[in-house]
CSV table of C-alpha atoms in Angstrom, one decimal:
chain,number,residue,atom,x,y,z
A,1,MET,CA,-153.4,177.4,286.8
A,2,ALA,CA,-155.2,176.1,283.9
A,3,LYS,CA,-158.4,173.9,284.5
A,4,PHE,CA,-158.5,170.4,283.4
A,5,CYS,CA,-161.3,167.7,283.6
A,6,ALA,CA,-160.7,164.3,285.0
A,7,ASN,CA,-159.2,163.0,281.7
A,8,GLY,CA,-156.4,165.8,281.7
A,9,HIS,CA,-158.2,167.6,278.8
A,10,GLN,CA,-157.6,171.5,279.3
A,11,MET,CA,-160.8,173.2,279.8
A,12,GLU,CA,-161.9,177.0,279.5
A,13,ASP,CA,-162.6,178.4,283.0
A,14,SER,CA,-166.1,178.9,282.1
A,15,TRP,CA,-166.8,175.3,281.0
A,16,GLU,CA,-168.6,172.9,283.6
A,17,ILE,CA,-168.2,169.8,281.7
A,18,CYS,CA,-165.6,168.8,279.3
A,19,PRO,CA,-166.9,168.4,275.7
A,20,TYR,CA,-164.3,165.9,274.8
A,21,CYS,CA,-165.2,163.3,277.3
A,22,GLN,CA,-168.7,163.6,278.2
A,23,LYS,CA,-170.2,160.3,278.8
A,24,THR,CA,-171.2,158.8,275.6
A,25,GLY,CA,-171.7,155.3,276.5
A,26,PHE,CA,-168.4,154.3,275.9
A,27,ASP,CA,-168.7,150.7,277.3
A,28,ALA,CA,-171.6,150.0,275.1
A,29,PRO,CA,-171.1,149.3,271.3
A,30,PRO,CA,-172.1,152.4,269.3
A,31,PRO,CA,-175.5,152.1,267.7
A,32,GLY,CA,-175.8,150.6,264.2
A,33,LYS,CA,-173.8,151.4,261.0
A,34,THR,CA,-174.6,154.7,259.5
A,35,ARG,CA,-173.3,154.3,255.7
A,36,ILE,CA,-171.6,157.3,254.2
A,37,GLU,CA,-170.1,157.5,250.7
A,38,SER,CA,-166.6,157.9,251.8
A,39,ASP,CA,-163.2,156.1,251.9
A,40,PRO,CA,-162.8,154.5,255.3
A,41,VAL,CA,-159.2,155.5,255.4
A,42,PRO,CA,-159.0,159.3,255.6
A,43,ALA,CA,-158.3,161.0,252.0
A,44,ALA,CA,-157.0,164.0,253.2
A,45,PRO,CA,-153.1,164.0,253.5
A,46,ARG,CA,-151.8,162.0,256.5
A,47,GLY,CA,-148.0,162.6,257.5
A,48,GLY,CA,-147.4,165.2,254.9
A,49,MET,CA,-144.4,166.3,256.3
A,50,PRO,CA,-141.9,163.3,256.2
A,51,SER,CA,-140.5,161.6,259.3
A,52,PRO,CA,-136.8,162.6,259.5
A,53,GLY,CA,-136.1,159.2,261.0
A,54,ALA,CA,-134.7,158.1,264.4
A,55,GLY,CA,-134.4,160.9,266.9
A,56,GLY,CA,-134.2,160.7,270.7
A,57,GLY,CA,-131.9,157.7,271.1
A,58,ALA,CA,-132.0,154.0,270.3
A,59,ARG,CA,-135.3,152.1,270.3
A,60,ARG,CA,-136.5,148.9,270.1
A,61,THR,CA,-139.6,147.3,268.4
A,62,VAL,CA,-142.0,144.9,270.0
A,63,VAL,CA,-144.6,142.9,268.2
A,64,ILE,CA,-148.0,143.4,269.9
A,65,GLY,CA,-150.2,141.4,267.3
A,66,GLU,CA,-149.3,138.8,264.6
A,67,LYS,CA,-150.6,138.4,261.3
A,68,PRO,CA,-153.4,135.8,261.0
A,69,SER,CA,-152.2,132.6,259.0
A,70,GLY,CA,-155.4,130.6,258.4
A,71,ALA,CA,-155.8,127.8,255.9
A,72,VAL,CA,-156.3,128.7,252.1
A,73,ILE,CA,-160.0,128.2,251.6
A,74,GLY,CA,-160.6,130.1,248.2
A,75,TRP,CA,-159.4,132.4,245.7
A,76,PHE,CA,-159.9,135.7,243.9
A,77,VAL,CA,-158.8,136.2,240.4
A,78,ALA,CA,-158.7,139.5,238.9
A,79,MET,CA,-160.6,139.7,235.7
A,80,ASN,CA,-159.5,143.2,234.5
A,81,GLY,CA,-157.2,146.2,235.5
A,82,ASN,CA,-153.5,146.3,236.1
A,83,GLN,CA,-153.6,142.9,238.1
A,84,MET,CA,-155.6,140.9,235.4
A,85,GLY,CA,-155.1,137.2,235.8
A,86,GLU,CA,-153.7,137.6,239.2
A,87,ASP,CA,-155.0,135.3,241.9
A,88,PHE,CA,-155.4,136.1,245.6
A,89,ARG,CA,-155.5,133.7,248.3
A,90,VAL,CA,-158.8,133.7,250.6
A,91,ARG,CA,-157.9,132.4,254.1
A,92,GLU,CA,-160.0,131.0,256.8
A,93,GLY,CA,-161.8,133.9,258.9
A,94,HIS,CA,-161.2,137.1,257.9
A,95,ASN,CA,-160.1,138.8,254.4
A,96,VAL,CA,-160.1,142.7,254.1
A,97,LEU,CA,-159.6,143.6,250.5
A,98,GLY,CA,-158.4,147.1,249.4
A,99,SER,CA,-155.6,149.1,248.2
A,100,SER,CA,-153.9,149.6,251.5
A,101,PRO,CA,-151.0,147.5,252.1
A,102,GLU,CA,-152.3,146.1,255.4
A,103,CYS,CA,-155.1,144.5,253.8
A,104,GLU,CA,-154.9,140.7,253.3
A,105,ILE,CA,-155.6,141.1,249.7
A,106,VAL,CA,-153.8,144.3,248.2
A,107,LEU,CA,-155.5,145.5,245.1
A,108,ASP,CA,-153.7,148.0,242.7
A,109,ASP,CA,-156.7,149.9,241.4
A,110,GLY,CA,-157.7,153.6,241.3
A,111,THR,CA,-161.2,152.7,242.1
A,112,VAL,CA,-160.6,150.5,245.0
A,113,SER,CA,-160.8,152.2,248.6
A,114,ALA,CA,-158.1,151.5,251.1
A,115,LYS,CA,-160.2,149.2,253.0
A,116,HIS,CA,-163.0,148.4,250.4
A,117,ALA,CA,-164.5,145.1,251.5
A,118,SER,CA,-164.0,142.2,253.7
A,119,LEU,CA,-164.8,138.6,253.1
A,120,LYS,CA,-165.6,136.3,256.1
A,121,HIS,CA,-165.8,132.6,256.2
A,122,LYS,CA,-168.3,131.4,258.9
A,123,ASP,CA,-170.4,128.5,259.2
A,124,GLY,CA,-169.6,127.4,255.6
A,125,LYS,CA,-170.8,130.6,254.2
A,126,PHE,CA,-168.4,133.3,252.5
A,127,VAL,CA,-170.2,136.6,253.5
A,128,LEU,CA,-168.9,139.8,251.5
A,129,THR,CA,-169.2,143.2,253.4
A,130,ASP,CA,-168.7,146.7,251.9
A,131,LEU,CA,-166.5,148.7,254.3
A,132,ASP,CA,-167.9,152.3,253.2
A,133,SER,CA,-166.1,152.2,250.0
A,134,THR,CA,-166.3,155.0,247.9
A,135,ASN,CA,-167.3,153.3,244.6
A,136,GLY,CA,-169.5,150.3,246.1
A,137,THR,CA,-169.1,146.8,246.3
A,138,PHE,CA,-171.3,144.8,243.6
A,139,VAL,CA,-172.2,141.0,243.0
A,140,ASN,CA,-172.5,139.5,239.8
A,141,ASP,CA,-174.9,141.6,237.4
A,142,LYS,CA,-176.3,143.5,240.1
A,143,THR,CA,-176.1,147.5,239.8
A,144,ASP,CA,-176.9,148.3,243.3
A,145,SER,CA,-173.9,148.1,245.7
A,146,ILE,CA,-174.2,145.5,248.5
A,147,ALA,CA,-174.1,146.3,252.2
A,148,ARG,CA,-173.4,142.7,253.0
A,149,GLU,CA,-173.9,139.3,250.8
A,150,GLU,CA,-173.3,136.0,250.9
A,151,ILE,CA,-171.2,134.8,247.7
A,152,LYS,CA,-170.7,131.4,246.3
A,153,ASP,CA,-168.3,129.6,243.9
A,154,ASN,CA,-167.9,131.2,240.4
A,155,ASP,CA,-169.6,134.5,241.4
A,156,THR,CA,-168.0,137.6,240.2
A,157,ILE,CA,-167.7,140.7,242.5
A,158,ARG,CA,-166.8,144.2,241.5
A,159,LEU,CA,-165.0,146.5,243.8
A,160,GLY,CA,-165.4,150.1,241.9
A,161,LYS,CA,-164.4,148.9,238.7
A,162,LEU,CA,-162.3,145.9,239.5
A,163,ALA,CA,-163.8,142.6,238.7
A,164,LEU,CA,-162.8,139.7,240.8
A,165,LYS,CA,-163.8,136.1,240.0
A,166,PHE,CA,-164.2,134.0,243.3
A,167,LYS,CA,-163.5,130.4,243.7
A,168,CYS,CA,-163.7,128.5,246.7
A,169,LEU,CA,-162.8,125.1,248.0
B,1,MET,CA,-158.1,167.3,288.2
B,2,GLU,CA,-155.2,168.7,290.1
B,3,ILE,CA,-152.0,168.6,288.4
B,4,ARG,CA,-149.1,168.4,290.7
B,5,PRO,CA,-146.5,171.2,290.1
B,6,GLY,CA,-143.5,170.4,288.2
B,7,VAL,CA,-145.0,170.6,284.8
B,8,ASP,CA,-146.8,173.0,282.7
B,9,LEU,CA,-149.3,171.2,280.6
B,10,ALA,CA,-151.6,172.6,277.9
B,11,ASN,CA,-153.5,170.5,275.3
B,12,LEU,CA,-156.1,171.2,272.8
B,13,THR,CA,-158.1,169.1,270.1
B,14,ASP,CA,-160.1,170.5,267.1
B,15,VAL,CA,-162.2,169.0,264.6
B,16,GLY,CA,-160.3,170.7,261.6
B,17,CYS,CA,-161.8,172.3,258.7
B,18,GLU,CA,-163.3,169.2,256.7
B,19,ARG,CA,-164.1,166.5,259.0
B,20,GLU,CA,-167.5,166.1,260.7
B,21,ASN,CA,-166.2,164.1,263.5
B,22,ASN,CA,-163.2,164.5,265.6
B,23,GLU,CA,-161.7,160.8,265.8
B,24,ASP,CA,-158.7,161.9,267.6
B,25,TYR,CA,-158.7,161.3,271.3
B,26,TYR,CA,-156.1,162.1,274.1
B,27,CYS,CA,-155.7,162.2,277.9
B,28,TYR,CA,-153.3,163.4,280.4
B,29,ALA,CA,-153.1,161.5,283.8
B,30,GLU,CA,-151.4,161.2,286.8
B,31,PRO,CA,-152.2,158.9,289.7
B,32,GLU,CA,-153.6,160.5,292.9
B,33,ASP,CA,-151.7,158.3,295.0
B,34,ASP,CA,-148.4,159.5,296.0
B,35,GLU,CA,-146.8,156.2,296.1
B,36,LEU,CA,-148.0,155.1,292.8
B,37,TYR,CA,-147.1,158.6,291.3
B,38,SER,CA,-143.5,158.0,292.5
B,39,LYS,CA,-143.2,154.8,290.1
B,40,ARG,CA,-145.5,156.1,287.4
B,41,GLY,CA,-145.0,159.9,287.0
B,42,ARG,CA,-147.1,161.7,284.6
B,43,LEU,CA,-148.6,160.1,281.3
B,44,ALA,CA,-149.8,161.9,278.0
B,45,VAL,CA,-151.7,159.7,275.4
B,46,ILE,CA,-152.9,160.8,272.0
B,47,ALA,CA,-154.5,158.8,269.4
B,48,ASP,CA,-155.9,159.2,265.9
B,49,GLY,CA,-158.8,156.8,265.0
B,50,MET,CA,-159.8,156.0,261.6
B,51,GLY,CA,-162.2,153.5,259.7
B,52,GLY,CA,-165.9,153.9,258.8
B,53,TYR,CA,-168.3,156.5,260.2
B,54,GLU,CA,-168.0,155.6,263.9
B,55,GLY,CA,-165.2,153.3,264.2
B,56,GLY,CA,-162.5,155.9,264.3
B,57,GLN,CA,-163.7,157.8,267.3
B,58,TYR,CA,-164.3,154.7,269.1
B,59,ALA,CA,-160.8,153.1,268.1
B,60,SER,CA,-159.2,156.0,269.4
B,61,ARG,CA,-160.9,156.1,272.8
B,62,ILE,CA,-160.1,152.5,273.4
B,63,ALA,CA,-156.6,153.0,272.9
B,64,VAL,CA,-156.2,155.9,275.1
B,65,GLU,CA,-158.5,154.4,277.7
B,66,SER,CA,-156.6,151.0,277.6
B,67,VAL,CA,-153.0,152.6,277.9
B,68,ARG,CA,-153.9,154.6,280.8
B,69,ALA,CA,-155.6,151.8,282.7
B,70,ALA,CA,-152.6,149.5,282.1
B,71,TYR,CA,-150.1,152.0,283.0
B,72,LEU,CA,-151.7,153.0,286.2
B,73,LYS,CA,-152.5,149.4,287.3
B,74,ASP,CA,-149.6,147.6,288.6
B,75,PRO,CA,-146.8,149.8,290.1
B,76,GLU,CA,-144.4,146.8,290.3
B,77,GLN,CA,-144.6,146.3,286.3
B,78,ASP,CA,-141.9,147.8,284.6
B,79,PRO,CA,-143.1,151.1,283.1
B,80,VAL,CA,-142.2,150.4,279.5
B,81,ASP,CA,-143.8,147.0,279.7
B,82,ALA,CA,-147.1,148.4,281.2
B,83,LEU,CA,-147.3,150.9,278.4
B,84,LEU,CA,-146.9,147.9,275.8
B,85,GLU,CA,-149.3,146.2,277.6
B,86,GLY,CA,-152.0,148.8,277.3
B,87,PHE,CA,-151.1,148.9,273.6
B,88,ARG,CA,-151.5,145.0,273.2
B,89,LEU,CA,-154.7,145.2,275.2
B,90,ALA,CA,-156.1,147.9,272.9
B,91,HIS,CA,-155.0,146.0,269.8
B,92,VAL,CA,-157.1,143.2,270.9
B,93,GLU,CA,-160.0,144.9,271.9
B,94,ILE,CA,-160.4,147.1,268.7
B,95,LEU,CA,-159.9,143.9,266.6
B,96,THR,CA,-162.8,142.2,268.9
B,97,LYS,CA,-165.2,145.0,268.9
B,98,ALA,CA,-164.6,145.3,264.9
B,99,ARG,CA,-165.4,141.4,264.8
B,100,GLU,CA,-168.6,141.8,266.7
B,101,ASN,CA,-169.9,145.0,265.4
B,102,PRO,CA,-170.1,145.1,261.4
B,103,GLY,CA,-170.3,149.0,261.5
B,104,LEU,CA,-166.9,149.0,263.3
B,105,GLU,CA,-165.3,146.8,260.7
B,106,GLY,CA,-162.0,148.1,259.4
B,107,MET,CA,-161.4,150.7,262.5
B,108,GLY,CA,-158.0,151.3,263.6
B,109,THR,CA,-156.0,154.1,265.4
B,110,THR,CA,-152.5,155.3,266.1
B,111,CYS,CA,-151.2,155.6,269.4
B,112,THR,CA,-148.5,157.7,271.1
B,113,ALA,CA,-147.9,157.5,274.7
B,114,ALA,CA,-145.3,159.4,276.6
B,115,ALA,CA,-144.6,159.4,280.4
B,116,ILE,CA,-142.3,161.4,282.4
B,117,LEU,CA,-140.6,159.5,285.0
B,118,GLY,CA,-138.4,161.6,287.3
B,119,SER,CA,-136.0,163.3,284.8
B,120,LYS,CA,-136.5,160.5,282.0
B,121,LEU,CA,-139.1,160.0,279.1
B,122,ILE,CA,-140.3,156.9,278.3
B,123,TYR,CA,-142.8,156.2,275.3
B,124,ALA,CA,-144.6,153.7,273.3
B,125,HIS,CA,-145.7,154.2,269.8
B,126,VAL,CA,-147.7,152.8,266.6
B,127,GLY,CA,-148.8,154.7,263.6
B,128,ASP,CA,-147.9,158.4,262.6
B,129,SER,CA,-148.8,160.6,265.3
B,130,ARG,CA,-145.7,162.0,266.7
B,131,LEU,CA,-143.8,162.8,269.8
B,132,TYR,CA,-141.3,165.5,269.8
B,133,ARG,CA,-138.8,166.8,272.5
B,134,ILE,CA,-138.1,170.6,272.2
B,135,ARG,CA,-135.0,172.0,273.9
B,136,GLY,CA,-134.2,175.6,273.5
B,137,PHE,CA,-134.1,176.0,269.6
B,138,GLU,CA,-133.8,172.4,269.1
B,139,ILE,CA,-136.5,170.2,268.1
B,140,THR,CA,-136.1,166.4,267.9
B,141,GLN,CA,-138.7,163.9,266.5
B,142,ILE,CA,-138.6,160.8,269.1
B,143,SER,CA,-141.2,158.7,267.4
B,144,HIS,CA,-140.8,157.1,264.1
B,145,ASP,CA,-143.7,157.4,261.6
B,146,HIS,CA,-145.3,153.7,260.6
B,147,SER,CA,-146.2,155.1,257.5
B,148,TYR,CA,-145.5,154.0,253.7
B,149,VAL,CA,-143.7,157.1,252.7
B,150,ASN,CA,-141.5,157.0,255.6
B,151,LYS,CA,-140.6,153.4,254.8
B,152,LEU,CA,-139.6,154.6,251.2
B,153,LEU,CA,-137.9,157.4,252.6
B,154,GLU,CA,-135.9,155.5,255.1
B,155,ALA,CA,-134.7,153.0,252.2
B,156,GLY,CA,-133.6,155.9,250.1
B,157,MET,CA,-135.9,155.4,247.4
B,158,ILE,CA,-137.7,158.8,247.6
B,159,THR,CA,-136.3,162.2,248.7
B,160,PRO,CA,-137.8,164.3,251.3
B,161,GLU,CA,-139.3,166.5,248.8
B,162,GLU,CA,-140.8,163.7,247.1
B,163,ALA,CA,-142.3,162.3,250.4
B,164,LYS,CA,-144.2,165.8,251.0
B,165,VAL,CA,-146.2,165.1,247.8
B,166,HIS,CA,-146.2,161.5,247.5
B,167,PRO,CA,-149.7,160.1,246.5
B,168,GLN,CA,-149.7,157.5,249.0
B,169,ARG,CA,-148.6,159.7,252.0
B,170,ASN,CA,-151.8,159.0,253.7
B,171,VAL,CA,-150.9,155.2,253.9
B,172,LEU,CA,-150.2,153.8,257.2
B,173,MET,CA,-148.1,150.5,257.6
B,174,MET,CA,-149.4,149.9,260.9
B,175,ALA,CA,-152.2,151.1,263.5
B,176,LEU,CA,-153.7,149.3,266.3
B,177,GLY,CA,-156.5,147.2,265.1
B,178,SER,CA,-154.9,146.8,261.8
B,179,ARG,CA,-154.5,143.4,260.0
B,180,GLY,CA,-151.1,141.8,259.8
B,181,GLN,CA,-148.3,142.0,262.4
B,182,VAL,CA,-148.6,145.1,264.6
B,183,ARG,CA,-145.3,146.2,266.3
B,184,ALA,CA,-144.9,149.1,268.7
B,185,ASP,CA,-141.6,151.3,269.3
B,186,CYS,CA,-140.3,152.1,272.6
B,187,PRO,CA,-137.1,153.4,273.8
B,188,ASP,CA,-134.0,150.9,274.5
B,189,GLU,CA,-133.1,153.0,277.5
B,190,PRO,CA,-135.4,155.9,279.2
B,191,ILE,CA,-134.2,159.1,277.4
B,192,PRO,CA,-133.0,161.9,279.9
B,193,LEU,CA,-135.0,165.1,280.1
B,194,GLN,CA,-133.6,168.5,281.3
B,195,PRO,CA,-135.4,171.3,283.0
B,196,GLY,CA,-137.1,173.4,280.6
B,197,ASP,CA,-137.6,170.7,278.2
B,198,THR,CA,-141.1,170.6,276.3
B,199,LEU,CA,-142.6,167.3,275.0
B,200,LEU,CA,-144.9,167.9,272.3
B,201,LEU,CA,-147.4,165.3,271.1
B,202,CYS,CA,-149.5,165.7,267.9
B,203,THR,CA,-151.7,163.9,265.6
B,204,ASP,CA,-150.8,164.2,261.8
B,205,GLY,CA,-153.6,166.9,261.3
B,206,LEU,CA,-150.9,169.1,262.9
B,207,SER,CA,-147.4,167.6,261.7
B,208,GLY,CA,-149.1,167.2,258.2
B,209,LEU,CA,-149.4,170.9,257.8
B,210,VAL,CA,-146.9,172.6,260.4
B,211,ASN,CA,-143.4,172.1,260.1
B,212,ASN,CA,-140.9,171.3,263.0
B,213,GLU,CA,-139.4,174.8,263.0
B,214,GLU,CA,-142.8,176.4,263.4
B,215,MET,CA,-143.7,173.9,266.1
B,216,GLN,CA,-140.3,174.8,267.9
B,217,LYS,CA,-141.0,178.7,267.5
B,218,ALA,CA,-144.7,178.4,268.8
B,219,VAL,CA,-143.8,176.3,271.8
B,220,THR,CA,-140.7,178.4,272.7
B,221,GLY,CA,-142.4,181.7,272.0
B,222,MET,CA,-145.5,181.8,273.9
B,223,PRO,CA,-147.4,180.3,277.0
B,224,LEU,CA,-148.2,176.9,276.4
B,225,THR,CA,-152.0,177.2,276.2
B,226,GLN,CA,-151.5,180.1,273.6
B,227,ALA,CA,-149.0,177.7,271.7
B,228,CYS,CA,-151.7,175.0,271.3
B,229,LYS,CA,-154.0,177.4,269.8
B,230,GLU,CA,-151.4,178.9,267.7
B,231,LEU,CA,-150.4,175.6,266.1
B,232,ILE,CA,-153.8,174.5,265.5
B,233,ASP,CA,-155.1,177.8,264.0
B,234,LEU,CA,-151.9,177.5,261.6
B,235,ALA,CA,-152.8,174.1,260.6
B,236,LYS,CA,-156.2,175.4,259.8
B,237,SER,CA,-155.5,178.0,257.9
B,238,ARG,CA,-153.4,175.6,255.5
B,239,GLY,CA,-156.6,173.8,255.0
B,240,GLY,CA,-157.1,171.6,258.3
B,241,TYR,CA,-158.0,168.6,256.2
B,242,ASP,CA,-157.8,166.3,259.4
B,243,ASN,CA,-158.5,166.5,263.1
B,244,ILE,CA,-155.9,168.3,264.8
B,245,THR,CA,-154.8,167.4,268.4
B,246,VAL,CA,-151.6,168.8,270.4
B,247,GLN,CA,-150.6,168.1,273.9
B,248,LEU,CA,-147.5,170.2,275.2
B,249,LEU,CA,-145.6,169.3,278.9
B,250,ARG,CA,-142.9,171.4,279.7
B,251,VAL,CA,-140.6,170.2,282.7
B,252,ALA,CA,-139.9,172.7,285.2
B,253,SER,CA,-136.8,172.6,287.1
B,254,ASN,CA,-138.1,171.5,290.4
B,255,ASP,CA,-139.9,168.3,289.3
B,256,LEU,CA,-137.1,166.1,288.2
B,257,LYS,CA,-136.2,164.6,291.8
B,258,LYS,CA,-139.8,163.8,292.5
B,259,THR,CA,-140.3,160.3,291.0
B,260,SER,CA,-137.8,157.5,290.6
B,261,ALA,CA,-137.1,156.3,287.3
B,262,GLU,CA,-133.5,156.6,287.6
């Protein structure tokens, strides 16, 4: 009979400790952010073979999390690219900007990562955070990509090559 | 852990050929307590995390641990409801941890959980990891990918051939921890299993590079431990772009009456 650790991971007979579930301080948050220049959503193919659709009988779908729908407190306006002139609502709380359809602000631009940056409104301040984007997040004329920075009304931010003007209420 | 007779189990994970971290996580669990076992049977969970440098690993682990804990907690709760409760808890915990820790922002994970209860299968699923049932030469995909490409495919907007090379085939519509509405799939009714049926759970590191027929052939043609290795080696020989995880559970003929999900 094969050998399994307490989490049901199959082990070689010679292994004393399971390499997949050594105690790594799971309950404690991991240490601070290590920045890498890569896209937060894997760039390698996912689901390369299409799903053939429903198999294995009828299924039902259950909602386990709702879309946040806070009040509108500001806008971004695209200043260049495919969506030039288009406006994007910024809502109370947390807004993720990126090319992935699951972002609050979905941007159609080849230089924008799937989840590129986030804008959080807290205590009257708008804080922009880069989410390990491939091409960086910039504020106004600065040439260094930010990690996190407060932005104000009329600031222009740049995600990759896409420029967005910020307006707040 | 001791696994009760009645299933053959094998599982294996591999970082693949291009990644530094393995963001997949998985578990197999069955209650030690016989009474709880009679209500819960056996549980296998896999999750494929994503987001940032550390977030992906963290999210997949939260998902697997939450689902296992919720499933094994209250024997009186309906088993499918218990799985869904685990998904809900995982989703909330991932969102909360991401909010509290800037380094974890944007993390999320797929999660596919399957339980064998008597001669029935139940499952819950979010994302594009997969659950298959292999019966002889027939392989059936039970889970349904929550991917953008699958949505286009189901709407008839692209062909299966186009889907294989679609530039956005890496885009997920839903994951635990993702923004927007998150919905989990589960079966309307428990799915009957037959002696000899094999369940295959895998992350897209496998299903993106190895087709259904190849999975079926490996599973029916060799011992399960060897089949796991074979499938992972096959994905790696084709590039192994992503982490690869596979779990196989084969139902033996003498186990079907021992738990009571009928």
